[in-house]
Coordinates of C-alpha atoms in Angstrom, one line a residue:
Chain A
M7 CA 64.8 75.9 139.5
T8 CA 65.6 72.3 140.2
L9 CA 67.4 71.5 143.4
L10 CA 69.5 68.5 144.0
E11 CA 69.1 68.6 147.8
D12 CA 66.4 69.8 150.1
P13 CA 67.5 73.1 151.6
T14 CA 65.8 72.4 154.8
G15 CA 67.3 68.9 155.2
P16 CA 70.4 67.8 157.0
Q17 CA 72.4 67.6 153.8
G18 CA 73.7 71.2 154.0
P19 CA 73.2 74.1 151.7
L20 CA 71.3 73.8 148.5
R21 CA 73.1 73.2 145.2
A22 CA 71.6 74.3 141.9
A23 CA 71.2 71.7 139.2
T24 CA 71.6 74.1 136.2
W25 CA 74.9 75.5 135.0
T26 CA 73.6 79.0 135.4
G27 CA 72.6 78.4 138.9
R28 CA 76.0 76.8 139.8
L29 CA 77.7 79.8 138.1
R30 CA 75.7 82.2 140.1
D31 CA 76.4 80.3 143.3
R32 CA 80.1 80.3 142.6
A33 CA 80.2 84.0 141.6
T34 CA 78.3 85.1 144.8
K35 CA 80.5 82.9 146.9
S36 CA 83.8 84.2 145.3
F37 CA 82.6 87.8 145.1
P38 CA 80.2 88.8 147.8
P39 CA 78.9 92.4 147.1
E40 CA 80.8 94.0 149.9
Q41 CA 84.0 92.4 148.6
L42 CA 83.3 93.2 144.9
L43 CA 82.7 96.9 145.6
P44 CA 84.3 97.6 149.0
D45 CA 84.0 101.0 150.7
R46 CA 86.8 100.3 153.2
Q47 CA 90.4 99.1 152.8
P48 CA 93.1 98.1 155.3
I49 CA 95.1 101.0 156.8
Y50 CA 98.3 100.0 154.9
V51 CA 96.5 100.8 151.6
A52 CA 96.8 104.5 152.6
S53 CA 99.9 105.1 150.6
W54 CA 100.6 106.8 147.3
I55 CA 102.2 103.5 145.9
Y56 CA 98.7 102.0 145.9
V57 CA 97.4 104.8 143.6
F58 CA 99.2 103.7 140.5
G59 CA 97.0 100.7 139.8
V60 CA 93.8 102.7 139.5
A61 CA 95.8 105.5 137.7
T62 CA 96.7 102.8 135.1
I63 CA 93.1 101.9 134.7
A64 CA 92.1 105.6 134.4
A65 CA 94.7 106.1 131.6
F66 CA 93.5 102.9 129.9
L67 CA 89.9 104.3 129.8
V68 CA 91.2 107.5 128.1
V69 CA 93.2 105.3 125.6
L70 CA 90.0 103.4 124.8
A71 CA 87.9 106.5 124.5
T72 CA 90.3 108.4 122.3
G73 CA 91.0 105.3 120.2
T74 CA 87.3 104.9 119.6
L75 CA 87.1 108.5 118.4
L76 CA 90.1 108.0 116.0
A77 CA 88.5 104.8 114.7
V78 CA 85.2 106.6 114.0
Q79 CA 86.7 109.6 112.3
G80 CA 89.5 108.0 110.3
P81 CA 93.1 108.8 109.2
Q82 CA 92.2 111.9 107.2
W83 CA 90.8 113.5 110.3
W84 CA 93.7 112.7 112.6
H85 CA 96.2 113.8 110.0
R86 CA 94.6 117.0 108.7
S87 CA 92.3 118.6 111.2
G88 CA 93.3 120.4 114.4
T89 CA 90.8 118.5 116.5
G90 CA 92.1 115.3 114.9
H91 CA 95.7 116.2 115.9
Y92 CA 94.5 116.9 119.4
V93 CA 92.7 113.6 119.9
N94 CA 95.6 111.8 118.2
S95 CA 97.9 113.4 120.8
L96 CA 95.5 112.6 123.6
H97 CA 95.7 108.9 122.5
L98 CA 99.5 109.0 122.4
W99 CA 100.0 110.7 125.8
S100 CA 97.4 108.6 127.5
V101 CA 99.3 105.5 126.3
E102 CA 102.5 107.1 127.7
L103 CA 100.9 107.6 131.1
F104 CA 99.3 104.2 131.0
M105 CA 102.7 102.5 130.4
A106 CA 104.5 104.7 133.0
F107 CA 101.8 104.2 135.7
M108 CA 101.7 100.4 135.0
V109 CA 105.5 100.1 135.3
I110 CA 105.5 102.1 138.6
H111 CA 102.7 99.8 139.8
L112 CA 104.8 96.8 138.7
W113 CA 107.8 98.1 140.6
G114 CA 105.8 98.6 143.8
K115 CA 104.2 95.2 143.6
F116 CA 107.5 93.4 142.8
W117 CA 109.2 94.9 145.8
M118 CA 106.3 94.0 148.1
A119 CA 106.2 90.5 146.6
A120 CA 102.5 90.9 145.8
W121 CA 102.1 87.3 144.8
R122 CA 102.1 86.2 148.4
G123 CA 99.0 84.7 150.0
K124 CA 97.5 82.8 147.0
R125 CA 97.8 85.9 144.8
A126 CA 99.8 84.2 142.1
M127 CA 97.0 84.6 139.5
T128 CA 96.8 88.3 140.3
W129 CA 100.5 88.6 139.6
V130 CA 100.3 86.5 136.4
T131 CA 97.3 88.4 135.0
G132 CA 99.2 91.6 135.7
A133 CA 102.2 90.3 133.8
V134 CA 100.0 89.2 130.9
C135 CA 98.4 92.7 130.8
F136 CA 101.9 94.3 130.7
F137 CA 103.1 92.2 127.8
G138 CA 99.8 92.5 126.0
S139 CA 100.0 96.2 126.3
I140 CA 103.4 96.3 124.8
G141 CA 102.1 94.4 121.8
T142 CA 99.1 96.7 121.5
A143 CA 101.4 99.8 121.7
F144 CA 103.7 98.4 119.0
T145 CA 100.9 97.6 116.6
G146 CA 99.8 101.2 117.2
Y147 CA 103.1 102.4 115.7
L148 CA 102.3 100.4 112.6
V149 CA 98.9 101.9 111.9
Q150 CA 99.7 105.6 112.1
S151 CA 99.5 105.6 108.3
N152 CA 102.6 107.8 107.8
F153 CA 106.2 107.4 106.8
D154 CA 107.1 106.6 110.5
S155 CA 104.8 103.6 110.5
Q156 CA 106.2 102.4 107.1
F157 CA 109.8 102.6 108.5
I158 CA 108.9 100.8 111.7
S159 CA 107.1 98.0 109.9
T160 CA 110.0 97.4 107.6
Q161 CA 112.4 97.1 110.6
A162 CA 110.0 95.0 112.6
K163 CA 109.4 92.5 109.8
D164 CA 113.0 91.3 109.9
G165 CA 112.9 90.6 113.6
L166 CA 109.6 88.7 113.3
N167 CA 110.7 86.8 110.2
S168 CA 113.9 85.7 112.0
V169 CA 111.7 83.9 114.6
G170 CA 109.4 82.4 112.0
I171 CA 106.1 84.1 112.7
G172 CA 106.2 86.7 109.8
S173 CA 103.8 84.7 107.7
R174 CA 101.2 84.6 110.4
F175 CA 101.8 88.1 111.9
N176 CA 102.8 90.3 108.9
V177 CA 103.6 93.7 110.2
M178 CA 103.6 95.1 106.7
D179 CA 100.0 94.1 106.2
F180 CA 98.2 97.3 107.3
G181 CA 94.8 95.7 107.5
Q182 CA 95.9 92.9 109.7
M183 CA 97.8 95.2 112.0
L184 CA 94.8 97.6 112.2
M185 CA 92.6 94.7 113.3
W186 CA 95.1 93.5 115.9
H187 CA 95.5 97.1 117.2
I188 CA 91.9 98.2 117.4
F189 CA 90.0 95.0 118.0
L190 CA 91.9 91.8 119.0
L191 CA 94.6 93.2 121.4
P192 CA 92.4 95.7 123.2
L193 CA 89.8 92.9 123.7
I194 CA 92.5 90.6 125.1
V195 CA 94.1 93.3 127.3
G196 CA 90.6 94.6 128.5
A197 CA 89.5 91.1 129.4
V198 CA 92.7 90.4 131.3
V199 CA 92.5 93.7 133.1
L200 CA 89.0 92.7 134.2
V201 CA 90.2 89.3 135.5
H202 CA 93.2 91.1 137.2
V203 CA 90.9 93.5 139.0
L204 CA 88.5 90.7 140.0
Q205 CA 91.5 88.8 141.4
V206 CA 92.5 91.8 143.5
R207 CA 88.9 92.0 144.8
R208 CA 88.8 88.3 145.6
R209 CA 92.2 88.0 147.4
G210 CA 92.4 91.6 148.6
V211 CA 95.4 93.9 148.5
V212 CA 98.6 92.2 149.6
P213 CA 99.6 93.2 153.2
P214 CA 103.1 94.6 153.8
F215 CA 105.8 92.2 155.1
L216 CA 105.5 91.4 158.8
V217 CA 108.5 91.7 161.0
H218 CA 109.0 88.3 162.5
P219 CA 108.5 88.4 166.3
I220 CA 112.0 86.9 166.8
D221 CA 113.5 90.0 165.2
L222 CA 111.9 92.3 167.7
P223 CA 113.4 93.1 171.0
A224 CA 111.4 91.5 173.8
A225 CA 108.9 93.7 175.5
P226 CA 109.8 94.3 179.2
D227 CA 106.5 92.9 180.4
R228 CA 106.8 89.8 178.3
A229 CA 110.5 89.1 178.8
R230 CA 111.3 85.8 180.2
P231 CA 114.1 85.3 182.7
Chain B
M15 CA 101.8 134.2 114.7
M16 CA 98.2 134.0 116.1
P17 CA 97.8 133.3 119.8
L18 CA 96.1 130.0 119.1
Q19 CA 99.0 128.9 116.8
L20 CA 101.4 129.9 119.6
L21 CA 99.5 127.8 122.0
A22 CA 99.5 124.9 119.6
T23 CA 103.3 125.1 119.1
S24 CA 105.3 122.7 121.1
P25 CA 107.4 124.5 123.8
V26 CA 110.3 122.3 122.8
N27 CA 111.6 122.3 119.2
L28 CA 111.2 118.7 118.1
N29 CA 112.1 119.3 114.5
H30 CA 115.6 117.7 114.7
R31 CA 117.3 114.4 115.3
G32 CA 117.1 113.0 118.8
H33 CA 120.0 113.4 121.2
Y34 CA 121.7 110.2 122.3
L35 CA 124.0 109.3 125.1
H36 CA 126.6 106.6 124.7
W37 CA 128.3 104.6 127.5
G38 CA 130.1 101.6 126.2
V39 CA 127.5 99.2 124.7
I40 CA 124.7 101.2 126.3
Q41 CA 122.9 103.8 124.1
I42 CA 119.9 105.7 125.2
S43 CA 118.1 108.8 124.0
V44 CA 117.9 111.8 126.2
A45 CA 114.1 111.8 125.9
N46 CA 113.9 108.2 127.2
L47 CA 116.4 108.9 130.0
V48 CA 114.3 111.9 131.1
V49 CA 111.1 109.7 131.1
I50 CA 112.8 106.9 133.1
S51 CA 114.3 109.4 135.6
L52 CA 110.8 111.0 136.1
M53 CA 109.3 107.5 136.7
L54 CA 112.0 106.7 139.3
L55 CA 111.4 110.1 141.0
L56 CA 107.6 109.4 141.0
F57 CA 108.2 106.0 142.5
A58 CA 110.4 107.4 145.3
A59 CA 107.9 110.2 145.9
A60 CA 105.0 107.6 146.2
L61 CA 107.0 105.7 148.8
L62 CA 108.1 108.7 150.8
L63 CA 105.3 111.3 150.7
P64 CA 102.6 111.0 153.4
F65 CA 99.2 110.0 152.1
P66 CA 96.4 112.5 153.0
K67 CA 94.0 111.3 155.7
G68 CA 90.6 110.4 154.5
R69 CA 87.2 110.9 156.1
A70 CA 86.8 109.5 159.6
S71 CA 85.3 106.0 159.6
R72 CA 81.8 105.6 160.9

C-alpha cells in the first residue's frame, strides 16, 4: 500500500493513498470493534423501553424470512395449502408486530428526545424506516392476489392520481407493485435499518435527561452561607 | 370437526362486517381501537415495570 506520509515521521498518523485504504481507516475510526459489537451498555439502558428497538428488528427478520418463503412458493401455495396459509399468516402477524414495536420504540424515543447529542441522523433514519415500512406494508395489500387487493388498489389509485403520481406508481399494475413490495422497498428499508443501527452504534444510546443542578436542593455539606 | 380443524379455526368469528365506533368526525374500528389500546398499555408497562438484573459485571 502506498503511504502519503512516513508513519514514523513527525507528520502524525499515516494516511492511506487508495480509496479502499481511506474507507477502511474511516470505518475503523468511526466503528471500533468494541463499539460496533459492544458487550456492555450504560446502566440507564436497563429498562424495558429499550427492548422495543431490537424487538422491531427481530420482527423484521421474520417478515423477511416468511416473505422469502412466500416468494419462492407462489400464490397458489399461500392461497390453497394449509402450510401456505400458515406462512401467509406468519408474514401478516410479524408485520403487525413489526409496526407495533416500531411505533412503541418511536414513542419512547420521541419523549426522551433521542436526537440529542449529535443523534439527528439516528432520528432521521428511523423516521425514514417508519415511512418506508408503511409504503412496503401498503404495497403488500396490493399483491395478495385476491378480491381484497383488487378493491384496495382501485381505491388507492384515485388518491395517487389526485397527487399526480399515478402514471409512475400505478397501484393497479400488479407486476410493478410486486416488484416494489418484494424487491425495491425491502432493499431500501433494509439498507436504512442498517444505517440506523450503525448510527446507534456510533453515537451510542441517548442518555436520559439530566436534572439541572440548579433544580436540586443544595446538599448540606456544599451549601454556601 | 377434527381436532386439527378446531385448532385451525379462529377463536373469534371474523366472518362478518367490522364493528365501528363513531364520535363526531372520528370513526374507528373496534379492532384498531383494541390494537392501539394494547400498544399504549405495553408502552406504559415498559416504562413502569422493573427490568430484571443481568449478570454481575466482571
